[in-house]
Structures are given as C-alpha cells and as structure tokens.
Amino acid sequence: MLEVTGLRVAYGGIQAVRGITFHVEQGEMVALIGANGAGKTSTLKALSRLLNAAGGSVRYCGKEISALEPHQLVSEGIALVPEGRGVFPRMNILENLLMGAYSRQDKAGIAADSAHVFSLFPRLEERAQQLAGTLSGGEQQMLAIGRALMSRPKLLLLDEPSMGLAPLMVQKIFEVIRAVAEEGMTVLLVEQNAKLALEVSQRGYVMESGEITLTDESSKLLANPRVREAYLGE
Amino acid sequence: MIGAMVALTVIKLLAASGLPVFVIILVALAAAAAVCMAVGYTIERIAYRPLRRAPKLAPLITAIGVSIILQNLAMLIWGRNYHAFPPILPTSQHEIFGATITSLQVAIVLIAALMMTGLIILIHRTRLGRAMRATSENPPIAQLMGVNINQIISFTFIIGSALAAVAGLMVSANYSIAHYYMGFMLGLKAFTAAVLGGIGNIAGAVLGGILLGLIESLGAGYIGDLTGGFLGSHYQDIFAFFVLICVLIFRPSGLVGEKVSERA
Ligand SMILES: Nc1ncnc2c1ncn2[C@@H]1O[C@H](COP(=O)(O)OP(=O)(O)OP(=O)(O)O)[C@@H](O)[C@H]1O
Ligand SMILES: [Mg+2]
C-alpha cells in the first residue's frame, strides 16, 4: 500500500533521513522505532508532505505522491496524527473532529463517524464543548486520533502517541489503536516506546541516525538481543 | 480609504443621473467593495504569500510598506485634496437621551451590527469559518485536515477588504469627507479597538470600538478642563494611544479575550 524508496530529508546541509526504504502492506500495522533524533518524525513529515523530501520516491496505492500538496493527501486516504498532537486549542472537541472531516461532504456519514469516535473515547463525548487547549495531554491525544479517524483514512500515520502520557493512559490509547487496526486499518506507528510498539505491530523497522538498520517481524525484533539491549533497556 | 474614494467617485458620477439615492449608494458600495476585494486579493498574492514562511516581523513591515504604496497611489489618482462627500443623503436629526443623532448615524450603527453578526456566523458556524480559524491557529495541521490554506487566506483577505470598503464608505459619509490619508489614523484606531476588545473576538472588537469612541469623544470634550486649558480638543488622538498602551501593559488579552493555555 505504501512503498518508500530511498527517501532522504535534509535540513539545510544536515541530513536527517539518509535514503530509507520500507513498505507497509494493506491491513498491516508496522512499527518504526528509534532513539531521539533518529529521523522518525522527519520521515512522517516527508510522507505527509509537510516537508519536501530531498530525494527518493513515495508510492501510495501504486501512485507517486511525493509531489502532491499536503492538503491533497486526505482525500487520497492518508491521515497523520502528528507528534505533540496538534489539536486546535481554541476550538472545542466537536469542532476539532469536524475539522478532521473537512474533506468530506456527507453529513450523515460525518455524524456517524463522530458517534463512533465518541464510542471509542467516551471521555471526549462528555467534554464535547470544551476547548481543546484546556484538555489534558491524554485527552488531546485521544482527540488527535479521533480527528484523524474522522477523515475515514485508509492509511493512518501515528507519531509517538504515547509521548508524555501516564502508563494507564498509554494503555488506553494503545487499546484503541489496536482496535482500529483490527477493524482493518493500515497503520504506520512511530514510537520511542519500542516494547509497546513491537507488541502491537506485525512488523518493525529500527531507525538509527537517519538510516534503517534492522527490520523483521515484530516478535523477532522483540527477541533480538541488539534491540533488547538498545531499546528495551536490558 | 480606497473604498471611500471609489464610492465617492461613483457617487459623484451618478449624482446628476437622477437615479434614486438608495440605488446610487448601493452601486457605489458594490463598486467600492469590488475594487477593495481585488486590491486585497492582489496584495495577499504578491506581498504576503511569498512571506508565508518568513519570521513574523516580515509581514508586519510589509504591511506598513503596502499601506505607504497604496496611499501614494491614491494620491496620484485622486490628488492630495480633501473630497467633500456630495450631500445626497437625507439628514434628519433625532434626540435620544439628550444626545443628537442623525439618521445616517443610526444607519451606520445598524450596518455595523449587521456586519458583526454576519461575520460571527461565518467564522463560528460554517465549515469555511472553521477552516479559517484552523488556518490561523496552526497552518500545517490545517493542511493535514485537507484545508487548502492559500485559498482560505486569499478568501479571508477578500472578506476583510469588502468589510473595509463598507467601513470606509460609512466613515466618509459620516464626516462628509474623504482623502487619501484618511485610512492611516483609522487603521491605527481600528487596531486599538481590536486589541482593547481582545484580538480574535469579533464582538469584542465592536465593543472595543464603541468604548474607544466614547473615551475619545468624552476625553476630547473635557481635555481642556482636565489640563487647565493646556491641551485642546485637537489632542483627541492621544486617547486612542493612551488606551492602546494601557491595554497592552495591563490586560494584553483585551477586555473579553480569553486566555487559552496551550498545553503541548
Ligand atoms: N526543523 C529542523 N531544523 C533543523 N534540524 C531539524 C529540524 N527538525 C529536526 N531536525 C533534526 O533532524 C534530526 C531528526 O529529527 P526527528 O524529529 O525526525 O527525530 P525523531 O526520530 O522524530 O526524534 P524523537 O524521537 O525525539 O521525536 C534531528 O537531528 C533533529 O535535530
Ligand atoms: Mg519525533
């Protein structure tokens, strides 16, 4: 479904992503793990066209998307939950969700999907009129995921959904991610929390200093001594 | 200023045509709005869009530059003289609570209220308004939602320009005068009113405008007494800036602007 070949990202003269190649198949959840500054966020930003790649190709459903405008990706079926959530702080929860459905016109479908999001995150329904800027970090993460689902994406890109959250909240968020994936969503999950990411995903890539250094089935990566030492703290 | 000048030109052209006053005003308004929208769109395209990724100071300086260019262009077209607003409007006076108010002023207040309501509905109740707010809060994230931010920003400039055209016409009708430099002080005071109300709050801006007007009028009326005759009523402009400075120091979020903490 997603085929990335030789993707490079540079900030000025500094190469943050040095020609990485990976793919995500339809219905799969793939984890991309790596330490701080490995280039994970840069990769997702290039995929979602918020950054211009310095080279390489990105094919999505057989179509080259590396020259599209960022606002064109939603209608292709790609949604990003950005690092740091990126909710609209001065809009309430409902308005944030409606922004997620901006590319759609079907009123009935939008209403059904916001009901679905509320069933995934009942916390959001209780607070539907609250300004997003006043939500807790966990609630904002729920909102960011819910908002991304509102566009009915085929491919969901998640950038560190566990960042800054208490263990219980992380668990809750990951339950939902797992549920969404089980409904058939294709997911590319970027995480620092390698253990968590490898437990929910089928395959994983390990990224170090802008390069992919290791890839395997997630269960095998979990057992890999190199991974255990570097990312699982053993 | 451009709105007022265009409207004035149209009114002068049509004044002798024998058309009903109402029609003349509407045509003038339409022409003023159309010209301002075109100018607003063009300015955004050539002066702001290239600065989308520039530091925040750059568009601010550009704004000053653009306003100087526009004023000088207007001076070339309409000359440096004051233009009298043709006395085509009926002016009946009414007394309300001891204050004299003309029917024109009543109309101005009603039109302003109408524009405020329309704008609030647009910004807060429509899909387009949501996209405008999203774009102002976080452009890249708005793009991820599928918002074509260039389109939205252009549209915002067009709406703002149309509103400015109406405002310009109302001001020149009220004071029966228009000239190429009228927009400068008006712009500063409009900004002060918006800051006083709380930037981003439409009803707040209107409230700020009313308060500022009252402060100025009352201040100008009593400034002679207050300073023992040292300053006269022609110093009325100092009140606007006094208010601006006070708001910025003591209540930067404005009177009704709410502070939203932005948690990361
Ligand atoms: N806007 C920028 N300008 C310059 N360098 C940048 C910029 N953004 C990121 N970088 C650099 O690119 C490299 C990769 O950053 P990136 O944010 O992609 O890492 P990451 O893997 O997402 O890290 P983390 O896990 O901490 O989020 C880092 O060395 C970072 O300093
Ligand atoms: Mg990151």
Coordinates of C-alpha atoms and ligand atoms in Angstrom, one line a residue:
Chain A
M1 CA 0.0 0.0 0.0
L2 CA 2.8 2.3 0.9
E3 CA 6.2 2.0 -0.7
V4 CA 9.0 4.3 0.3
T5 CA 12.3 4.1 -1.7
G6 CA 15.5 5.9 -0.9
L7 CA 13.7 8.7 1.0
R8 CA 16.0 11.5 2.1
V9 CA 15.3 14.5 4.2
A10 CA 17.7 17.3 4.9
Y11 CA 17.5 20.5 7.0
G12 CA 19.9 22.9 5.3
G13 CA 23.0 20.9 5.0
I14 CA 22.2 18.4 7.7
Q15 CA 20.8 15.0 6.5
A16 CA 18.2 13.8 9.0
V17 CA 17.0 10.9 6.8
R18 CA 19.6 9.2 4.6
G19 CA 17.8 7.3 2.0
I20 CA 15.5 4.9 3.8
T21 CA 13.4 2.2 2.1
F22 CA 10.5 0.5 3.6
H23 CA 6.9 -0.6 2.9
V24 CA 3.6 -1.1 4.5
E25 CA 1.1 -3.6 3.2
Q26 CA -2.7 -3.2 3.2
G27 CA -4.2 -4.1 6.6
E28 CA -0.8 -4.2 8.3
M29 CA 0.4 -2.4 11.4
V30 CA 4.1 -1.5 11.0
A31 CA 6.3 0.0 13.7
L32 CA 9.1 2.4 13.1
I33 CA 11.2 2.7 16.2
G34 CA 14.4 4.5 17.1
A35 CA 16.0 6.8 19.6
N36 CA 15.6 10.6 19.9
G37 CA 16.7 12.3 16.7
A38 CA 16.8 9.2 14.6
G39 CA 14.7 10.9 12.0
K40 CA 11.3 9.3 12.6
T41 CA 9.3 12.5 12.7
S42 CA 11.2 13.8 9.7
T43 CA 10.2 10.7 7.8
L44 CA 6.5 11.1 8.6
K45 CA 6.6 14.8 7.8
A46 CA 8.0 14.0 4.4
L47 CA 5.4 11.3 3.8
S48 CA 2.6 13.7 4.7
R49 CA 4.3 16.4 2.6
L50 CA 4.7 18.9 5.4
L51 CA 8.4 18.7 4.4
N52 CA 9.9 18.5 1.0
A53 CA 12.0 15.3 0.6
A54 CA 15.5 15.8 -0.6
G55 CA 15.2 12.7 -2.7
G56 CA 13.6 9.3 -3.1
S57 CA 10.1 8.2 -4.0
V58 CA 6.9 7.6 -2.1
R59 CA 4.3 5.4 -3.8
Y60 CA 0.9 5.0 -2.2
C61 CA -1.5 2.5 -3.8
G62 CA 0.7 2.5 -6.8
K63 CA 0.7 6.3 -7.2
E64 CA 3.6 8.6 -6.7
I65 CA 2.6 11.1 -4.0
S66 CA 5.8 12.9 -3.4
A67 CA 4.8 15.9 -5.4
L68 CA 1.3 16.4 -4.0
E69 CA 0.3 19.3 -1.8
P70 CA -0.2 18.4 1.8
H71 CA -3.9 19.2 1.7
Q72 CA -4.4 16.7 -1.1
L73 CA -3.4 13.7 0.9
V74 CA -6.5 13.5 3.0
S75 CA -8.7 12.7 0.0
E76 CA -6.2 10.1 -1.0
G77 CA -6.9 8.4 2.3
I78 CA -3.8 9.3 4.4
A79 CA -4.1 10.8 7.9
L80 CA -1.3 11.8 10.2
V81 CA -1.6 12.1 14.0
P82 CA 1.3 14.5 14.5
E83 CA 3.9 14.4 17.2
G84 CA 2.6 16.6 20.0
R85 CA -1.0 16.1 18.9
G86 CA -1.5 19.4 17.1
V87 CA -5.1 19.9 18.2
F88 CA -6.6 23.3 17.5
P89 CA -6.5 24.8 21.0
R90 CA -9.2 27.5 20.5
M91 CA -11.7 25.1 19.0
N92 CA -13.8 22.7 21.0
I93 CA -13.7 19.0 20.7
L94 CA -16.6 18.8 18.3
E95 CA -15.1 21.5 16.0
N96 CA -11.8 19.7 16.1
L97 CA -13.5 16.5 15.0
L98 CA -15.3 18.4 12.3
M99 CA -12.0 19.7 11.0
G100 CA -10.9 16.1 10.7
A101 CA -13.9 15.6 8.4
Y102 CA -13.2 18.7 6.4
S103 CA -12.6 16.9 3.2
R104 CA -15.9 15.1 3.4
Q105 CA -19.4 16.4 2.5
D106 CA -21.7 13.5 3.6
K107 CA -23.4 14.9 6.7
A108 CA -24.9 11.6 7.8
G109 CA -21.5 9.8 7.5
I110 CA -19.8 12.5 9.5
A111 CA -22.3 12.3 12.3
A112 CA -22.0 8.5 12.3
D113 CA -18.2 8.7 12.5
S114 CA -18.2 11.3 15.3
A115 CA -20.5 8.9 17.2
H116 CA -18.0 6.2 16.5
V117 CA -15.1 8.3 17.8
F118 CA -17.1 9.1 20.9
S119 CA -17.8 5.4 21.5
L120 CA -14.0 4.8 21.2
F121 CA -13.3 7.7 23.6
P122 CA -16.3 8.3 25.9
R123 CA -14.2 10.9 27.7
L124 CA -14.4 13.1 24.6
E125 CA -18.2 12.9 24.4
E126 CA -18.5 14.2 28.0
R127 CA -16.4 17.2 27.1
A128 CA -17.6 17.8 23.5
Q129 CA -17.9 21.6 24.1
Q130 CA -14.7 22.0 25.9
L131 CA -11.9 24.0 24.2
A132 CA -9.2 21.5 23.1
G133 CA -6.4 23.8 24.5
T134 CA -7.8 23.1 28.0
L135 CA -7.8 19.3 27.7
S136 CA -5.2 17.1 29.4
G137 CA -2.4 15.7 27.4
G138 CA -4.1 12.3 27.2
E139 CA -7.4 13.8 26.2
Q140 CA -5.6 15.8 23.5
Q141 CA -4.1 12.6 22.2
M142 CA -7.5 10.9 22.1
L143 CA -8.8 13.9 20.2
A144 CA -5.9 13.9 17.7
I145 CA -6.5 10.2 17.0
G146 CA -10.3 10.7 16.8
R147 CA -9.8 13.7 14.5
A148 CA -7.6 11.6 12.1
L149 CA -10.2 8.9 12.0
M150 CA -12.9 11.4 11.0
S151 CA -11.4 11.6 7.5
R152 CA -12.0 7.8 7.1
P153 CA -8.4 7.2 6.2
K154 CA -7.1 4.1 4.6
L155 CA -3.6 4.7 6.0
L156 CA -3.1 6.1 9.5
L157 CA 0.3 7.5 10.4
L158 CA 0.9 7.8 14.1
D159 CA 3.8 9.8 15.5
E160 CA 4.6 8.9 19.1
P161 CA 1.0 8.5 20.5
S162 CA 2.5 7.5 23.9
M163 CA 4.6 10.7 24.3
G164 CA 4.3 12.3 27.7
L165 CA 1.4 10.1 28.9
A166 CA 1.0 8.2 32.1
P167 CA 1.1 4.4 31.8
L168 CA -2.6 3.9 32.2
M169 CA -3.4 6.5 29.5
V170 CA -0.8 4.9 27.2
Q171 CA -2.6 1.6 27.7
K172 CA -5.9 3.1 26.9
I173 CA -4.7 4.8 23.7
F174 CA -3.0 1.6 22.5
E175 CA -6.1 -0.4 23.1
V176 CA -7.9 1.9 20.7
I177 CA -5.1 1.8 18.2
R178 CA -5.2 -2.0 18.3
A179 CA -9.0 -1.9 17.9
V180 CA -8.8 0.4 14.9
A181 CA -6.2 -1.9 13.3
E182 CA -8.3 -4.9 13.9
E183 CA -11.1 -3.2 12.0
G184 CA -8.8 -3.3 9.0
M185 CA -7.0 0.0 9.1
T186 CA -3.4 0.1 7.8
V187 CA -1.2 1.7 10.4
L188 CA 2.4 3.1 10.4
L189 CA 3.3 3.6 14.0
V190 CA 6.3 5.7 15.0
E191 CA 7.3 5.1 18.6
Q192 CA 10.1 5.6 21.1
N193 CA 8.4 3.1 23.3
A194 CA 9.8 0.2 21.4
K195 CA 8.4 -2.6 23.6
L196 CA 4.8 -1.3 23.2
A197 CA 5.1 -0.6 19.5
L198 CA 6.6 -4.1 18.8
E199 CA 3.9 -5.8 20.9
V200 CA 1.0 -4.3 18.8
S201 CA 2.6 -4.4 15.4
Q202 CA 3.2 -7.2 12.9
R203 CA 6.5 -5.9 11.5
G204 CA 9.0 -3.3 12.6
Y205 CA 11.9 -1.2 11.3
V206 CA 14.6 0.1 13.5
M207 CA 15.9 3.5 12.6
E208 CA 19.3 4.9 13.7
S209 CA 20.8 8.3 12.7
G210 CA 18.6 8.6 9.6
E211 CA 19.0 5.1 8.4
I212 CA 17.1 1.9 8.7
T213 CA 19.5 -0.6 10.3
L214 CA 17.2 -3.5 11.1
T215 CA 13.9 -4.9 10.0
D216 CA 12.0 -8.1 10.9
E217 CA 8.7 -9.4 12.3
S218 CA 7.9 -7.6 15.5
S219 CA 8.0 -10.7 17.6
K220 CA 11.5 -11.5 16.3
L221 CA 12.7 -7.9 16.9
L222 CA 11.4 -8.2 20.5
A223 CA 13.6 -11.2 20.9
N224 CA 16.6 -9.7 19.1
P225 CA 19.5 -9.2 21.5
R226 CA 20.6 -6.0 19.8
V227 CA 17.1 -4.5 20.1
R228 CA 16.7 -5.7 23.6
E229 CA 19.9 -4.0 24.6
A230 CA 19.5 -0.7 22.8
Y231 CA 15.7 -0.1 23.0
L232 CA 14.3 -2.4 25.7
G233 CA 16.8 -1.4 28.3
E234 CA 18.2 -4.8 29.1
Chain B
M1 CA -9.6 54.8 2.1
I2 CA -9.8 53.1 -1.2
G3 CA -13.4 52.1 -0.5
A4 CA -14.3 55.7 0.4
M5 CA -12.5 57.1 -2.7
V6 CA -14.0 54.7 -5.1
A7 CA -17.5 55.1 -3.6
L8 CA -17.1 58.9 -3.7
T9 CA -16.1 58.8 -7.4
V10 CA -19.0 56.7 -8.3
I11 CA -21.4 58.9 -6.3
K12 CA -20.1 62.0 -8.0
L13 CA -20.5 60.4 -11.4
L14 CA -24.0 59.3 -10.7
A15 CA -25.2 62.2 -8.6
A16 CA -26.6 64.1 -11.6
S17 CA -28.1 61.0 -13.2
G18 CA -31.4 61.3 -11.4
L19 CA -31.3 57.8 -10.0
P20 CA -32.7 57.3 -6.6
V21 CA -30.2 58.0 -3.8
F22 CA -30.6 54.4 -2.5
V23 CA -29.6 53.0 -5.8
I24 CA -26.6 55.3 -6.1
I25 CA -25.4 54.3 -2.7
L26 CA -25.7 50.6 -3.5
V27 CA -23.9 50.9 -6.8
A28 CA -21.1 52.9 -5.1
L29 CA -20.9 50.3 -2.3
A30 CA -20.7 47.5 -4.8
A31 CA -18.0 49.2 -6.8
A32 CA -16.0 50.1 -3.6
A33 CA -16.3 46.5 -2.4
A34 CA -15.3 45.0 -5.7
V35 CA -12.3 47.3 -6.0
C36 CA -11.2 46.6 -2.4
M37 CA -11.6 42.9 -2.8
A38 CA -9.5 42.9 -5.9
V39 CA -6.8 45.0 -4.2
G40 CA -6.9 42.9 -1.1
Y41 CA -6.5 39.7 -3.1
T42 CA -3.7 41.1 -5.1
I43 CA -1.8 42.4 -2.0
E44 CA -2.1 39.0 -0.4
R45 CA -0.8 37.3 -3.5
I46 CA 2.2 39.5 -4.2
A47 CA 3.1 40.9 -0.7
Y48 CA 2.2 38.2 1.8
R49 CA 2.2 34.8 0.2
P50 CA 5.9 34.9 -0.5
L51 CA 6.4 35.6 3.2
R52 CA 4.4 32.6 4.4
R53 CA 7.5 31.0 6.0
A54 CA 9.2 34.2 7.0
P55 CA 9.5 35.4 10.6
K56 CA 6.5 37.2 12.0
L57 CA 8.1 40.6 11.8
A58 CA 8.4 40.5 8.0
P59 CA 4.7 40.6 7.1
L60 CA 4.3 43.4 9.7
I61 CA 6.9 45.5 7.9
T62 CA 5.4 44.6 4.6
A63 CA 2.0 45.8 5.8
I64 CA 3.5 49.3 6.5
G65 CA 5.1 49.3 3.1
V66 CA 1.9 48.3 1.3
S67 CA 0.0 51.0 3.1
I68 CA 2.5 53.6 2.0
I69 CA 2.3 52.4 -1.6
L70 CA -1.5 52.5 -1.5
Q71 CA -1.6 55.9 0.0
N72 CA 0.7 57.3 -2.7
L73 CA -1.1 55.5 -5.5
A74 CA -4.4 57.1 -4.2
M75 CA -2.7 60.5 -4.0
L76 CA -1.7 60.1 -7.7
I77 CA -5.2 59.1 -8.7
W78 CA -7.4 61.4 -6.5
G79 CA -4.9 64.2 -5.7
R80 CA -4.0 65.5 -2.2
N81 CA -7.1 67.5 -1.7
Y82 CA -10.0 66.7 0.6
H83 CA -13.0 65.5 -1.3
A84 CA -16.4 66.6 0.0
F85 CA -19.0 63.9 0.2
P86 CA -21.9 65.0 -2.0
P87 CA -24.9 65.9 0.2
I88 CA -27.2 63.4 -1.3
L89 CA -28.1 61.7 1.9
P90 CA -31.2 62.8 3.8
T91 CA -30.1 64.1 7.2
S92 CA -32.8 64.1 9.7
Q93 CA -31.8 64.6 13.3
H94 CA -33.2 62.8 16.3
E95 CA -32.8 63.3 20.0
I96 CA -32.1 60.3 22.2
F97 CA -31.4 60.8 25.9
G98 CA -30.4 64.4 25.2
A99 CA -27.9 63.4 22.5
T100 CA -28.4 64.5 18.9
I101 CA -28.0 61.7 16.4
T102 CA -28.6 61.8 12.7
S103 CA -30.5 59.1 10.7
L104 CA -27.2 58.5 8.9
Q105 CA -25.5 57.6 12.2
V106 CA -28.4 55.3 13.1
A107 CA -27.9 53.5 9.7
I108 CA -24.2 53.2 10.4
V109 CA -24.7 51.6 13.7
L110 CA -27.3 49.2 12.2
I111 CA -25.0 48.3 9.3
A112 CA -22.1 47.7 11.7
A113 CA -24.3 45.4 13.9
L114 CA -25.4 43.5 10.8
M115 CA -21.8 43.1 9.6
M116 CA -20.7 41.9 13.0
T117 CA -23.5 39.3 13.2
G118 CA -22.8 38.1 9.7
L119 CA -19.1 37.8 10.4
I120 CA -19.7 35.9 13.7
I121 CA -21.9 33.5 11.9
L122 CA -19.4 33.0 9.1
I123 CA -16.5 32.4 11.5
H124 CA -18.2 30.3 14.2
R125 CA -21.0 28.5 12.4
T126 CA -19.8 27.5 9.0
R127 CA -17.3 25.0 7.6
L128 CA -15.5 27.8 5.8
G129 CA -15.2 29.7 9.1
R130 CA -13.8 26.6 10.9
A131 CA -11.2 26.3 8.1
M132 CA -10.3 30.0 8.6
R133 CA -9.8 29.5 12.4
A134 CA -7.9 26.3 11.9
T135 CA -5.6 28.0 9.4
S136 CA -5.0 30.9 11.8
E137 CA -4.3 28.5 14.7
N138 CA -2.0 26.1 13.0
P139 CA -1.4 26.2 9.2
P140 CA 0.4 22.9 8.8
I141 CA -2.1 21.0 10.8
A142 CA -4.9 22.7 8.9
Q143 CA -3.3 21.4 5.7
L144 CA -3.3 17.9 7.1
M145 CA -7.0 18.2 7.5
G146 CA -7.3 18.9 3.8
V147 CA -7.5 22.7 4.0
N148 CA -6.0 24.5 1.1
I149 CA -4.6 27.3 3.2
N150 CA -3.6 29.5 0.3
Q151 CA -7.2 29.5 -0.8
I152 CA -8.5 30.2 2.7
I153 CA -6.1 33.1 3.3
S154 CA -7.0 34.7 0.0
F155 CA -10.6 34.4 0.9
T156 CA -10.0 36.0 4.3
F157 CA -8.3 38.9 2.7
I158 CA -11.2 39.3 0.2
I159 CA -13.8 39.3 3.0
G160 CA -11.7 41.7 5.1
S161 CA -11.3 44.1 2.2
A162 CA -15.0 44.1 1.5
L163 CA -15.8 44.9 5.1
A164 CA -13.1 47.7 5.0
A165 CA -14.8 49.1 1.9
V166 CA -18.1 49.4 3.7
A167 CA -16.4 50.9 6.7
G168 CA -14.6 53.4 4.6
L169 CA -17.8 54.5 2.9
M170 CA -19.5 54.8 6.3
V171 CA -16.7 56.9 7.7
S172 CA -16.6 59.3 4.8
A173 CA -20.4 59.6 4.7
N174 CA -20.4 60.4 8.4
Y175 CA -17.7 63.1 8.3
S176 CA -18.8 64.2 4.7
I177 CA -15.2 64.0 3.7
A178 CA -12.6 61.6 2.2
H179 CA -9.0 61.9 1.3
Y180 CA -6.0 59.7 0.5
Y181 CA -4.6 59.8 4.1
M182 CA -7.8 59.1 6.0
G183 CA -7.0 55.4 6.4
F184 CA -3.9 55.8 8.4
M185 CA -5.3 57.0 11.7
L186 CA -8.5 54.9 11.2
G187 CA -6.4 51.8 10.8
L188 CA -4.4 52.5 14.0
K189 CA -7.6 53.1 15.8
A190 CA -9.3 50.0 14.5
F191 CA -6.3 48.1 15.6
T192 CA -6.6 49.7 19.1
A193 CA -10.3 48.8 19.2
A194 CA -9.5 45.2 18.3
V195 CA -6.7 45.0 20.9
L196 CA -9.0 46.6 23.5
G197 CA -11.7 44.1 22.8
G198 CA -9.4 41.1 22.6
I199 CA -7.8 40.1 19.3
G200 CA -9.7 37.3 17.7
N201 CA -13.0 38.2 19.3
I202 CA -15.4 39.9 16.8
A203 CA -18.0 41.1 19.3
G204 CA -15.1 42.3 21.5
A205 CA -13.7 44.3 18.6
V206 CA -17.0 46.1 18.2
L207 CA -17.3 46.7 21.9
G208 CA -13.7 48.0 21.9
G209 CA -14.7 50.3 19.0
I210 CA -17.6 51.7 20.9
L211 CA -15.6 52.2 24.1
L212 CA -12.8 53.8 22.2
G213 CA -15.2 56.2 20.5
L214 CA -16.7 57.2 23.8
I215 CA -13.4 57.6 25.5
E216 CA -12.2 59.8 22.6
S217 CA -15.3 62.0 22.4
L218 CA -15.6 62.5 26.2
G219 CA -11.8 62.9 26.5
A220 CA -11.7 65.5 23.7
G221 CA -14.6 67.3 25.3
Y222 CA -13.1 67.6 28.7
I223 CA -9.4 67.6 28.0
G224 CA -9.3 71.4 28.2
D225 CA -10.8 71.3 31.7
L226 CA -8.6 68.4 32.7
T227 CA -5.3 70.2 31.7
G228 CA -6.4 73.7 32.7
G229 CA -6.6 74.7 29.1
F230 CA -3.1 73.4 28.3
L231 CA -4.3 70.9 25.7
G232 CA -7.2 71.4 23.4
S233 CA -9.7 69.0 21.8
H234 CA -7.4 68.6 18.8
Y235 CA -5.4 66.4 21.0
Q236 CA -8.2 63.8 21.0
D237 CA -5.9 61.3 19.2
I238 CA -3.8 60.8 22.2
F239 CA -6.6 59.0 24.0
A240 CA -6.6 56.1 21.5
F241 CA -2.9 55.5 22.0
F242 CA -3.1 56.0 25.7
V243 CA -5.8 53.3 25.7
L244 CA -3.6 51.1 23.5
I245 CA -0.6 51.3 25.8
C246 CA -2.7 50.7 28.9
V247 CA -4.3 47.6 27.4
L248 CA -1.0 46.2 26.2
I249 CA 0.5 46.7 29.7
F250 CA -2.3 45.8 32.0
R251 CA -4.5 43.4 30.0
P252 CA -2.9 42.2 26.8
S253 CA -5.6 39.7 26.2
G254 CA -8.2 42.5 25.9
L255 CA -11.4 43.0 27.7
V256 CA -13.2 39.9 26.6
G257 CA -10.4 37.9 25.1
E258 CA -10.0 34.6 27.0
K259 CA -6.6 33.2 27.6
V260 CA -6.3 29.6 26.4
S261 CA -3.3 27.8 27.8
E262 CA -1.8 25.8 25.0
R263 CA -0.6 22.6 26.5
A264 CA 1.8 20.7 24.4
Ligands
LIG1 N1 13.3 22.0 11.7 C1 14.5 21.4 11.8 N2 15.7 22.1 11.5 C2 16.9 21.5 11.7 N3 17.1 20.2 12.1 C3 16.0 19.5 12.4 C4 14.7 20.1 12.3 N4 13.8 19.1 12.7 C5 14.5 18.0 13.0 N5 15.8 18.3 12.8 C6 16.9 17.3 13.1 O1 16.7 16.2 12.4 C7 17.0 15.0 13.1 C8 15.9 14.1 13.2 O2 14.8 14.7 13.9 P1 13.4 14.0 14.0 O3 12.5 14.9 14.7 O4 13.0 13.4 12.7 O5 13.7 12.8 15.1 P2 12.8 11.8 15.8 O6 13.3 10.4 15.4 O7 11.4 12.1 15.5 O8 13.1 12.0 17.3 P3 12.2 12.0 18.6 O9 12.0 10.6 18.9 O10 12.9 12.7 19.6 O11 10.9 12.6 18.2 C9 17.5 15.5 14.5 O12 18.9 15.5 14.5 C10 16.9 16.9 14.5 O13 17.8 17.8 15.3
MG2 MG 9.8 12.6 16.6

